[in-house]
Amino acid sequence: MERTGVLLTIFLLHCEEGFSKEQSPVEIIDSFFKQHTSYREDKEMLDLLFRFVQYTERQVVLFDALEDAAYRDIHDMHGPGTLKQLQSEVQQKQNQAQLKEKLEDFSVRLVLTAHPTQFYPSEVLGIINDLSKAMVNDNTSQINSYLRQLGKTPFFRNEKPTPYDEAVNLIWYLENVFYSAAGHILTYLKDQFPDEISKKNPLVRFGFWPGGDRDGNPFVNAGITLRVAEALRGAALKSYYLDVRRLKRRLTFKNVSNVVLAMEQKLYNNLFVPNHELDISSEEIIQTLQQIRTTLIEEHNSLFLDMVDNLLRKVELFGLHFATLDIRQDSSVHVELLQTIAETTDVLPPDYSDLPAEQQMTTLLQAKGTLDPAVLESELHRDVLESMAAIKTIQETNGENGCHRYIISHSTSALDVMHVYGLFLLSGWKKESLSVDIVPLFETIDDLRNAGDVMAALYQNEVYRQHLQRRDNVQTIMLGFSDGTKDGGYLMANWGIYKAKEELSAISKEHGVQVVFFDGRGGPPARGGGRTHQFYASMGPNISNKEIQLTIQGQTISSNFGTVDAAQFNIEQLMHAGIHSALFASKDSTLTPDEEALLLNLSKESFEKYSTLKNHSNFLEYMLYVSPLRYYGEANIGSRPSKRKPGKLNLDDLRAVPYVGSWSQLKQNLPGYYGVGTALQRMEKAGKWEDIAQLYKRSLFFKTLMDNCEMAMTKCFFPLTAFLANHPNYGELWNMIHDEFQLTRSYILRLTGAAELMEDKPVNLQSIQMRQRIELPLLTIQQYALTKIREMEEQGQQTEYKPKYEKLVVRCSFGIINAERNSA
């Protein structure tokens, strides 16, 4: 290990020197072996490269742990965007009444998803957590032990995780991070705003997709969904049990200790006694805690009342469900299922699929009885009906919050929503008792443009309006950033979602419906990530902000919410963004017609530039052979395939995670900026530069777009692939991407008045730069291996070393993506 560490340091310096001399990764590695080692055989050289990968993986973990340990030192936990600042603002401006009104129904819902962007196995996540705590306490003995443990712990999964494995991994965060962080936040709010907090409305909620998201994942079924719901309930009960045991050590008083002991025993029985029938509810736990609370106040001078209140807040929030399990399926599956039902049963007429949309709705709603899933041959089709029945089972055990949302991917019409409504009735639900919210998901640029018409048609449907009335006239609509960016480029996707929210807010208000937006976001700017809270703070009063709902996934969970401090800080930032914009945002935050026209023109110009690149004949081939895209599926990091349908790869079926992640590993990051420079240049030529400069100063929305664009570009490193500039097949594409990067960079620097990207965010910039140094050997090795593979394939060679180079590509992906933290 010591020898590997010494050689790796020399190798890093060799890489930096080589790229400064415009050498290719192959030239750099070949010269390194000749100058600094005695290795000449392929096997010896590959063995050393694999050791470099293993060593670097652990360097990344160490750096992650260091950043986690330093979180309070590099973040102002009581500064801008925190609840402490909100408290000061409310008191200063005497906005208590407005705050109370806002908090009646406002909440932040974080939905944990299992998208394959997290390469750390759960064992390593645990070590990072323990290592950071040891660093905070300056316990060098523990640090040494954990580092030795890290050296012996495998980073590589030999088998893909199952959806249940993914669920268990994410439940770890619920138990060890979110449970405590949410408790702290709710206790603080209750203490500071006792009259403004509504008892009926939990201000923080959590959602959960592993085990419920079956869109393109053949391994998720109703059985898995029920197992995950059971695991979530068990984790919640275990968290309460541990807290009650802590209470028992303190509440040793008359008329209290016996009540605590009885509650501990009941929780124990429901957790650990085999075949014990569930005989506890969240309402019972809450009533017991309130009884204890009353006794403490009346008989024991409120001693340790804060501990009881903290647990009470948690039980009110997490119930027996811990997190709401969402069900998601693609609209095409429902279409196929209904066609099969029409062809093989007498429930629907044989020509059902040929009927006009309105007639299909009427016919489906007139269908009688409950359809037995067993009559269907397809496992996928059976699962749709079984999953709908499973929701009812989950609600009976975990409460309605356990599972009450059905999300429809690729929603393009009102019929897509009514298909799901009708299938719920066929699965055994009754109209009057259908306690499920049906959530359309609009993703592509065209879908976003048509979203207003789709929802207007739904609101005008009498049957669906009655369903909404039974659901308190609240309609949740999901908007996906990732596929929008893949489809239309960075500016068009963000502008498309902004305008869709504006239009949907107006249409919903017109129909007397309260709309809630649920944003599908990934980690990097290309997938709606970056400075997420700034996006919500930038929404004007013409966009509904009843709730903030967003997905957090992969590395975003571990990087932004991986510790209690980080989770508390980032949840507070989101809460502050939603509340502050409602209480203090002026009407000036709304874009003027001229500003909207300017942003529309920028988006159109950017879209045209991006479309030219995307439609290039070699675009997909470039991604397949220059990036590690085709090896994503072999990384064993997620249960879900990297594309929605089997067969030849096409851009529509390619999932956003491997799409964005591949550009990230190439250090080209084009989905986060491509087309922006061209758009700014064309606007300048049209005499609009001063307008753009004013828009950047006045609009937080536009500034956030540009800030996130800066982040994406800061993580680029074009010398890594500069050797492709003259490649006969890929040279043209490489130069197109590089030229647009340079153009965008120059305009962004001009707009910000800075000398370098992210100059105004020195801590974040330093973190990125340090991580880039750690990952540079991996980037070099990965491109070296990809080049070797291409050469073998072009020459038709079949050697024993090709599989080893392919494995090297996959192994490098681990460290690269972990080092980036929000790269996919």
mmCIF file of C-alpha atoms in Angstrom, residues 159-398:
data_model
loop_
_atom_site.group_PDB
_atom_site.id
_atom_site.type_symbol
_atom_site.label_atom_id
_atom_site.label_comp_id
_atom_site.label_asym_id
_atom_site.label_seq_id
_atom_site.Cartn_x
_atom_site.Cartn_y
_atom_site.Cartn_z
ATOM 1 C CA GLU A 159 -24.168 -8.425 -8.011
ATOM 2 C CA LYS A 160 -26.724 -5.764 -8.782
ATOM 3 C CA PRO A 161 -28.692 -4.649 -5.726
ATOM 4 C CA THR A 162 -32.350 -5.597 -5.679
ATOM 5 C CA PRO A 163 -34.973 -2.860 -5.237
ATOM 6 C CA TYR A 164 -35.358 -4.098 -1.665
ATOM 7 C CA ASP A 165 -31.582 -3.693 -1.107
ATOM 8 C CA GLU A 166 -31.848 -0.124 -2.399
ATOM 9 C CA ALA A 167 -34.729 0.545 -0.036
ATOM 10 C CA VAL A 168 -32.806 -0.785 2.973
ATOM 11 C CA ASN A 169 -29.798 1.387 2.057
ATOM 12 C CA LEU A 170 -31.954 4.520 1.939
ATOM 13 C CA ILE A 171 -33.850 3.641 5.107
ATOM 14 C CA TRP A 172 -30.445 3.969 6.794
ATOM 15 C CA TYR A 173 -30.608 7.728 6.037
ATOM 16 C CA LEU A 174 -34.145 7.963 7.419
ATOM 17 C CA GLU A 175 -33.087 6.307 10.679
ATOM 18 C CA ASN A 176 -29.659 7.904 11.142
ATOM 19 C CA VAL A 177 -30.025 11.347 9.561
ATOM 20 C CA PHE A 178 -33.508 12.572 8.702
ATOM 21 C CA TYR A 179 -35.139 11.296 11.891
ATOM 22 C CA SER A 180 -32.881 13.491 14.034
ATOM 23 C CA ALA A 181 -32.602 16.439 11.627
ATOM 24 C CA ALA A 182 -36.365 16.766 11.169
ATOM 25 C CA GLY A 183 -36.863 16.453 14.919
ATOM 26 C CA HIS A 184 -34.471 19.349 15.548
ATOM 27 C CA ILE A 185 -36.166 21.533 12.934
ATOM 28 C CA LEU A 186 -39.706 20.896 14.154
ATOM 29 C CA THR A 187 -38.737 21.415 17.799
ATOM 30 C CA TYR A 188 -37.023 24.719 16.934
ATOM 31 C CA LEU A 189 -40.033 25.926 14.947
ATOM 32 C CA LYS A 190 -42.431 24.959 17.719
ATOM 33 C CA ASP A 191 -40.301 26.769 20.289
ATOM 34 C CA GLN A 192 -39.871 29.946 18.230
ATOM 35 C CA PHE A 193 -43.329 30.118 16.628
ATOM 36 C CA PRO A 194 -45.651 28.367 19.112
ATOM 37 C CA ASP A 195 -48.750 30.243 17.913
ATOM 38 C CA GLU A 196 -48.018 30.008 14.203
ATOM 39 C CA ILE A 197 -47.347 26.268 13.850
ATOM 40 C CA SER A 198 -50.381 24.220 12.805
ATOM 41 C CA LYS A 199 -50.842 20.953 14.702
ATOM 42 C CA LYS A 200 -52.470 19.376 11.647
ATOM 43 C CA ASN A 201 -49.740 20.165 9.147
ATOM 44 C CA PRO A 202 -46.269 18.563 9.350
ATOM 45 C CA LEU A 203 -43.901 21.137 7.860
ATOM 46 C CA VAL A 204 -41.425 18.507 6.692
ATOM 47 C CA ARG A 205 -42.441 15.316 4.897
ATOM 48 C CA PHE A 206 -40.504 12.491 3.313
ATOM 49 C CA GLY A 207 -41.293 10.404 0.260
ATOM 50 C CA PHE A 208 -39.758 7.154 -0.928
ATOM 51 C CA TRP A 209 -39.366 5.601 -4.391
ATOM 52 C CA PRO A 210 -37.336 2.374 -3.955
ATOM 53 C CA GLY A 211 -39.796 -0.493 -4.125
ATOM 54 C CA GLY A 212 -42.520 1.735 -5.591
ATOM 55 C CA ASP A 213 -40.934 3.151 -8.756
ATOM 56 C CA ARG A 214 -41.496 0.514 -11.424
ATOM 57 C CA ASP A 215 -41.058 2.780 -14.488
ATOM 58 C CA GLY A 216 -38.729 0.721 -16.654
ATOM 59 C CA ASN A 217 -37.591 -1.403 -13.714
ATOM 60 C CA PRO A 218 -38.709 -5.013 -14.243
ATOM 61 C CA PHE A 219 -37.505 -6.002 -10.766
ATOM 62 C CA VAL A 220 -40.109 -3.967 -8.852
ATOM 63 C CA ASN A 221 -43.429 -5.701 -8.203
ATOM 64 C CA ALA A 222 -46.298 -5.588 -5.724
ATOM 65 C CA GLY A 223 -44.573 -8.085 -3.424
ATOM 66 C CA ILE A 224 -41.489 -5.854 -3.227
ATOM 67 C CA THR A 225 -43.696 -2.824 -2.608
ATOM 68 C CA LEU A 226 -45.355 -4.504 0.381
ATOM 69 C CA ARG A 227 -41.981 -5.651 1.781
ATOM 70 C CA VAL A 228 -40.574 -2.132 1.546
ATOM 71 C CA ALA A 229 -43.655 -0.677 3.263
ATOM 72 C CA GLU A 230 -43.152 -3.203 6.060
ATOM 73 C CA ALA A 231 -39.461 -2.269 6.322
ATOM 74 C CA LEU A 232 -40.342 1.433 6.545
ATOM 75 C CA ARG A 233 -42.852 0.739 9.316
ATOM 76 C CA GLY A 234 -40.329 -1.394 11.187
ATOM 77 C CA ALA A 235 -37.671 1.320 10.909
ATOM 78 C CA ALA A 236 -40.052 3.935 12.302
ATOM 79 C CA LEU A 237 -41.010 1.703 15.236
ATOM 80 C CA LYS A 238 -37.342 0.937 15.906
ATOM 81 C CA SER A 239 -36.502 4.655 15.993
ATOM 82 C CA TYR A 240 -39.327 5.282 18.470
ATOM 83 C CA TYR A 241 -38.268 2.270 20.542
ATOM 84 C CA LEU A 242 -34.712 3.588 20.900
ATOM 85 C CA ASP A 243 -35.986 7.043 21.868
ATOM 86 C CA VAL A 244 -38.395 5.556 24.425
ATOM 87 C CA ARG A 245 -35.509 3.607 25.959
ATOM 88 C CA ARG A 246 -33.627 6.899 26.328
ATOM 89 C CA LEU A 247 -36.724 8.443 27.885
ATOM 90 C CA LYS A 248 -36.941 5.561 30.354
ATOM 91 C CA ARG A 249 -33.472 6.451 31.709
ATOM 92 C CA ARG A 250 -34.676 9.979 32.532
ATOM 93 C CA LEU A 251 -38.380 9.643 33.341
ATOM 94 C CA THR A 252 -38.062 7.634 36.521
ATOM 95 C CA PHE A 253 -40.906 9.485 38.258
ATOM 96 C CA LYS A 254 -44.169 8.373 39.799
ATOM 97 C CA ASN A 255 -47.092 8.062 37.329
ATOM 98 C CA VAL A 256 -44.642 8.366 34.426
ATOM 99 C CA SER A 257 -42.134 5.507 34.582
ATOM 100 C CA ASN A 258 -44.841 2.848 34.398
ATOM 101 C CA VAL A 259 -46.404 4.481 31.313
ATOM 102 C CA VAL A 260 -43.020 4.696 29.572
ATOM 103 C CA LEU A 261 -42.271 1.069 30.442
ATOM 104 C CA ALA A 262 -45.607 -0.103 29.004
ATOM 105 C CA MET A 263 -44.987 1.813 25.780
ATOM 106 C CA GLU A 264 -41.470 0.358 25.505
ATOM 107 C CA GLN A 265 -42.855 -3.170 25.913
ATOM 108 C CA LYS A 266 -45.536 -2.646 23.283
ATOM 109 C CA LEU A 267 -43.018 -1.280 20.777
ATOM 110 C CA TYR A 268 -40.723 -4.223 21.541
ATOM 111 C CA ASN A 269 -43.518 -6.737 20.921
ATOM 112 C CA ASN A 270 -44.393 -5.168 17.563
ATOM 113 C CA LEU A 271 -40.766 -5.088 16.527
ATOM 114 C CA PHE A 272 -39.151 -8.266 17.753
ATOM 115 C CA VAL A 273 -41.747 -10.882 18.731
ATOM 116 C CA PRO A 274 -42.173 -13.334 15.805
ATOM 117 C CA ASN A 275 -45.657 -13.486 14.225
ATOM 118 C CA HIS A 276 -46.888 -10.747 16.541
ATOM 119 C CA GLU A 277 -49.899 -9.084 14.967
ATOM 120 C CA LEU A 278 -49.594 -5.319 14.571
ATOM 121 C CA ASP A 279 -51.510 -3.818 17.494
ATOM 122 C CA ILE A 280 -50.064 -0.331 17.756
ATOM 123 C CA SER A 281 -50.831 2.903 15.907
ATOM 124 C CA SER A 282 -49.177 6.299 15.681
ATOM 125 C CA GLU A 283 -52.290 7.816 17.268
ATOM 126 C CA GLU A 284 -51.828 5.565 20.308
ATOM 127 C CA ILE A 285 -48.133 6.560 20.649
ATOM 128 C CA ILE A 286 -49.049 10.252 20.350
ATOM 129 C CA GLN A 287 -51.808 9.938 22.985
ATOM 130 C CA THR A 288 -49.415 8.181 25.362
ATOM 131 C CA LEU A 289 -46.750 10.864 24.914
ATOM 132 C CA GLN A 290 -49.329 13.599 25.472
ATOM 133 C CA GLN A 291 -50.394 11.840 28.679
ATOM 134 C CA ILE A 292 -46.749 11.733 29.826
ATOM 135 C CA ARG A 293 -46.366 15.380 28.869
ATOM 136 C CA THR A 294 -49.361 16.425 30.962
ATOM 137 C CA THR A 295 -48.104 14.482 33.987
ATOM 138 C CA LEU A 296 -44.632 16.060 33.708
ATOM 139 C CA ILE A 297 -46.130 19.551 33.643
ATOM 140 C CA GLU A 298 -48.618 18.977 36.465
ATOM 141 C CA GLU A 299 -46.551 16.834 38.811
ATOM 142 C CA HIS A 300 -42.833 17.108 37.972
ATOM 143 C CA ASN A 301 -42.039 20.753 37.102
ATOM 144 C CA SER A 302 -41.752 19.918 33.364
ATOM 145 C CA LEU A 303 -38.505 18.050 33.956
ATOM 146 C CA PHE A 304 -37.215 16.540 30.666
ATOM 147 C CA LEU A 305 -40.303 17.871 28.880
ATOM 148 C CA ASP A 306 -38.096 18.825 25.913
ATOM 149 C CA MET A 307 -37.224 15.143 25.313
ATOM 150 C CA VAL A 308 -40.912 14.178 25.263
ATOM 151 C CA ASP A 309 -41.787 17.067 22.958
ATOM 152 C CA ASN A 310 -38.992 16.128 20.562
ATOM 153 C CA LEU A 311 -40.254 12.551 20.276
ATOM 154 C CA LEU A 312 -43.839 13.781 19.970
ATOM 155 C CA ARG A 313 -42.890 15.973 16.988
ATOM 156 C CA LYS A 314 -41.204 12.982 15.318
ATOM 157 C CA VAL A 315 -44.176 10.638 15.772
ATOM 158 C CA GLU A 316 -46.537 13.304 14.435
ATOM 159 C CA LEU A 317 -44.302 13.610 11.370
ATOM 160 C CA PHE A 318 -43.236 10.030 10.661
ATOM 161 C CA GLY A 319 -46.285 8.083 11.931
ATOM 162 C CA LEU A 320 -45.986 4.376 11.160
ATOM 163 C CA HIS A 321 -45.032 5.058 7.555
ATOM 164 C CA PHE A 322 -41.694 6.903 8.070
ATOM 165 C CA ALA A 323 -41.826 8.031 4.424
ATOM 166 C CA THR A 324 -44.634 7.985 1.862
ATOM 167 C CA LEU A 325 -44.057 5.225 -0.665
ATOM 168 C CA ASP A 326 -44.877 6.513 -4.167
ATOM 169 C CA ILE A 327 -45.950 4.195 -6.984
ATOM 170 C CA ARG A 328 -44.745 5.154 -10.490
ATOM 171 C CA GLN A 329 -45.391 3.538 -13.852
ATOM 172 C CA ASP A 330 -45.104 4.612 -17.484
ATOM 173 C CA SER A 331 -48.292 5.626 -19.314
ATOM 174 C CA SER A 332 -47.544 3.203 -22.167
ATOM 175 C CA VAL A 333 -47.889 0.253 -19.763
ATOM 176 C CA HIS A 334 -51.437 1.334 -18.876
ATOM 177 C CA VAL A 335 -52.323 1.648 -22.575
ATOM 178 C CA GLU A 336 -50.997 -1.854 -23.276
ATOM 179 C CA LEU A 337 -52.813 -3.265 -20.237
ATOM 180 C CA LEU A 338 -56.190 -1.821 -21.247
ATOM 181 C CA GLN A 339 -55.725 -3.091 -24.789
ATOM 182 C CA THR A 340 -54.992 -6.570 -23.403
ATOM 183 C CA ILE A 341 -58.060 -6.401 -21.141
ATOM 184 C CA ALA A 342 -60.206 -5.463 -24.148
ATOM 185 C CA GLU A 343 -58.797 -8.299 -26.264
ATOM 186 C CA THR A 344 -58.860 -11.091 -23.665
ATOM 187 C CA THR A 345 -61.822 -10.320 -21.354
ATOM 188 C CA ASP A 346 -65.377 -9.033 -21.624
ATOM 189 C CA VAL A 347 -64.712 -6.119 -19.248
ATOM 190 C CA LEU A 348 -64.069 -3.736 -22.167
ATOM 191 C CA PRO A 349 -65.227 -3.927 -25.798
ATOM 192 C CA PRO A 350 -62.698 -5.473 -28.245
ATOM 193 C CA ASP A 351 -62.357 -2.211 -30.184
ATOM 194 C CA TYR A 352 -61.678 -0.165 -27.032
ATOM 195 C CA SER A 353 -58.245 1.110 -28.184
ATOM 196 C CA ASP A 354 -59.716 2.381 -31.454
ATOM 197 C CA LEU A 355 -62.366 4.528 -29.757
ATOM 198 C CA PRO A 356 -61.939 8.332 -29.502
ATOM 199 C CA ALA A 357 -60.402 9.523 -26.217
ATOM 200 C CA GLU A 358 -63.680 10.789 -24.726
ATOM 201 C CA GLN A 359 -65.422 7.520 -25.547
ATOM 202 C CA GLN A 360 -62.556 5.510 -24.039
ATOM 203 C CA MET A 361 -62.973 7.450 -20.779
ATOM 204 C CA THR A 362 -66.737 6.880 -20.709
ATOM 205 C CA THR A 363 -66.428 3.199 -21.553
ATOM 206 C CA LEU A 364 -63.734 2.591 -18.945
ATOM 207 C CA LEU A 365 -65.720 4.325 -16.205
ATOM 208 C CA GLN A 366 -68.782 2.252 -17.048
ATOM 209 C CA ALA A 367 -66.892 -1.046 -16.653
ATOM 210 C CA LYS A 368 -68.313 -3.110 -13.790
ATOM 211 C CA GLY A 369 -66.766 -5.398 -11.208
ATOM 212 C CA THR A 370 -63.230 -6.168 -10.075
ATOM 213 C CA LEU A 371 -60.763 -7.695 -12.507
ATOM 214 C CA ASP A 372 -58.731 -10.617 -11.182
ATOM 215 C CA PRO A 373 -55.041 -9.988 -12.107
ATOM 216 C CA ALA A 374 -54.598 -13.771 -12.478
ATOM 217 C CA VAL A 375 -56.497 -13.732 -15.807
ATOM 218 C CA LEU A 376 -53.688 -11.689 -17.360
ATOM 219 C CA GLU A 377 -50.681 -13.503 -18.841
ATOM 220 C CA SER A 378 -48.160 -10.656 -18.606
ATOM 221 C CA GLU A 379 -46.405 -10.272 -15.257
ATOM 222 C CA LEU A 380 -46.063 -6.539 -15.964
ATOM 223 C CA HIS A 381 -49.804 -6.166 -16.557
ATOM 224 C CA ARG A 382 -50.692 -8.163 -13.460
ATOM 225 C CA ASP A 383 -48.408 -5.974 -11.396
ATOM 226 C CA VAL A 384 -50.320 -2.791 -12.319
ATOM 227 C CA LEU A 385 -53.528 -4.124 -10.743
ATOM 228 C CA GLU A 386 -51.692 -5.821 -7.864
ATOM 229 C CA SER A 387 -49.801 -2.626 -7.022
ATOM 230 C CA MET A 388 -53.075 -0.710 -6.880
ATOM 231 C CA ALA A 389 -54.465 -3.315 -4.481
ATOM 232 C CA ALA A 390 -51.218 -3.148 -2.471
ATOM 233 C CA ILE A 391 -51.789 0.573 -1.829
ATOM 234 C CA LYS A 392 -54.962 -0.329 0.057
ATOM 235 C CA THR A 393 -53.088 -2.907 2.152
ATOM 236 C CA ILE A 394 -50.333 -0.412 2.995
ATOM 237 C CA GLN A 395 -52.847 2.234 4.032
ATOM 238 C CA GLU A 396 -54.459 -0.277 6.421
ATOM 239 C CA THR A 397 -51.161 -0.981 8.224
ATOM 240 C CA ASN A 398 -49.068 2.199 7.794
#
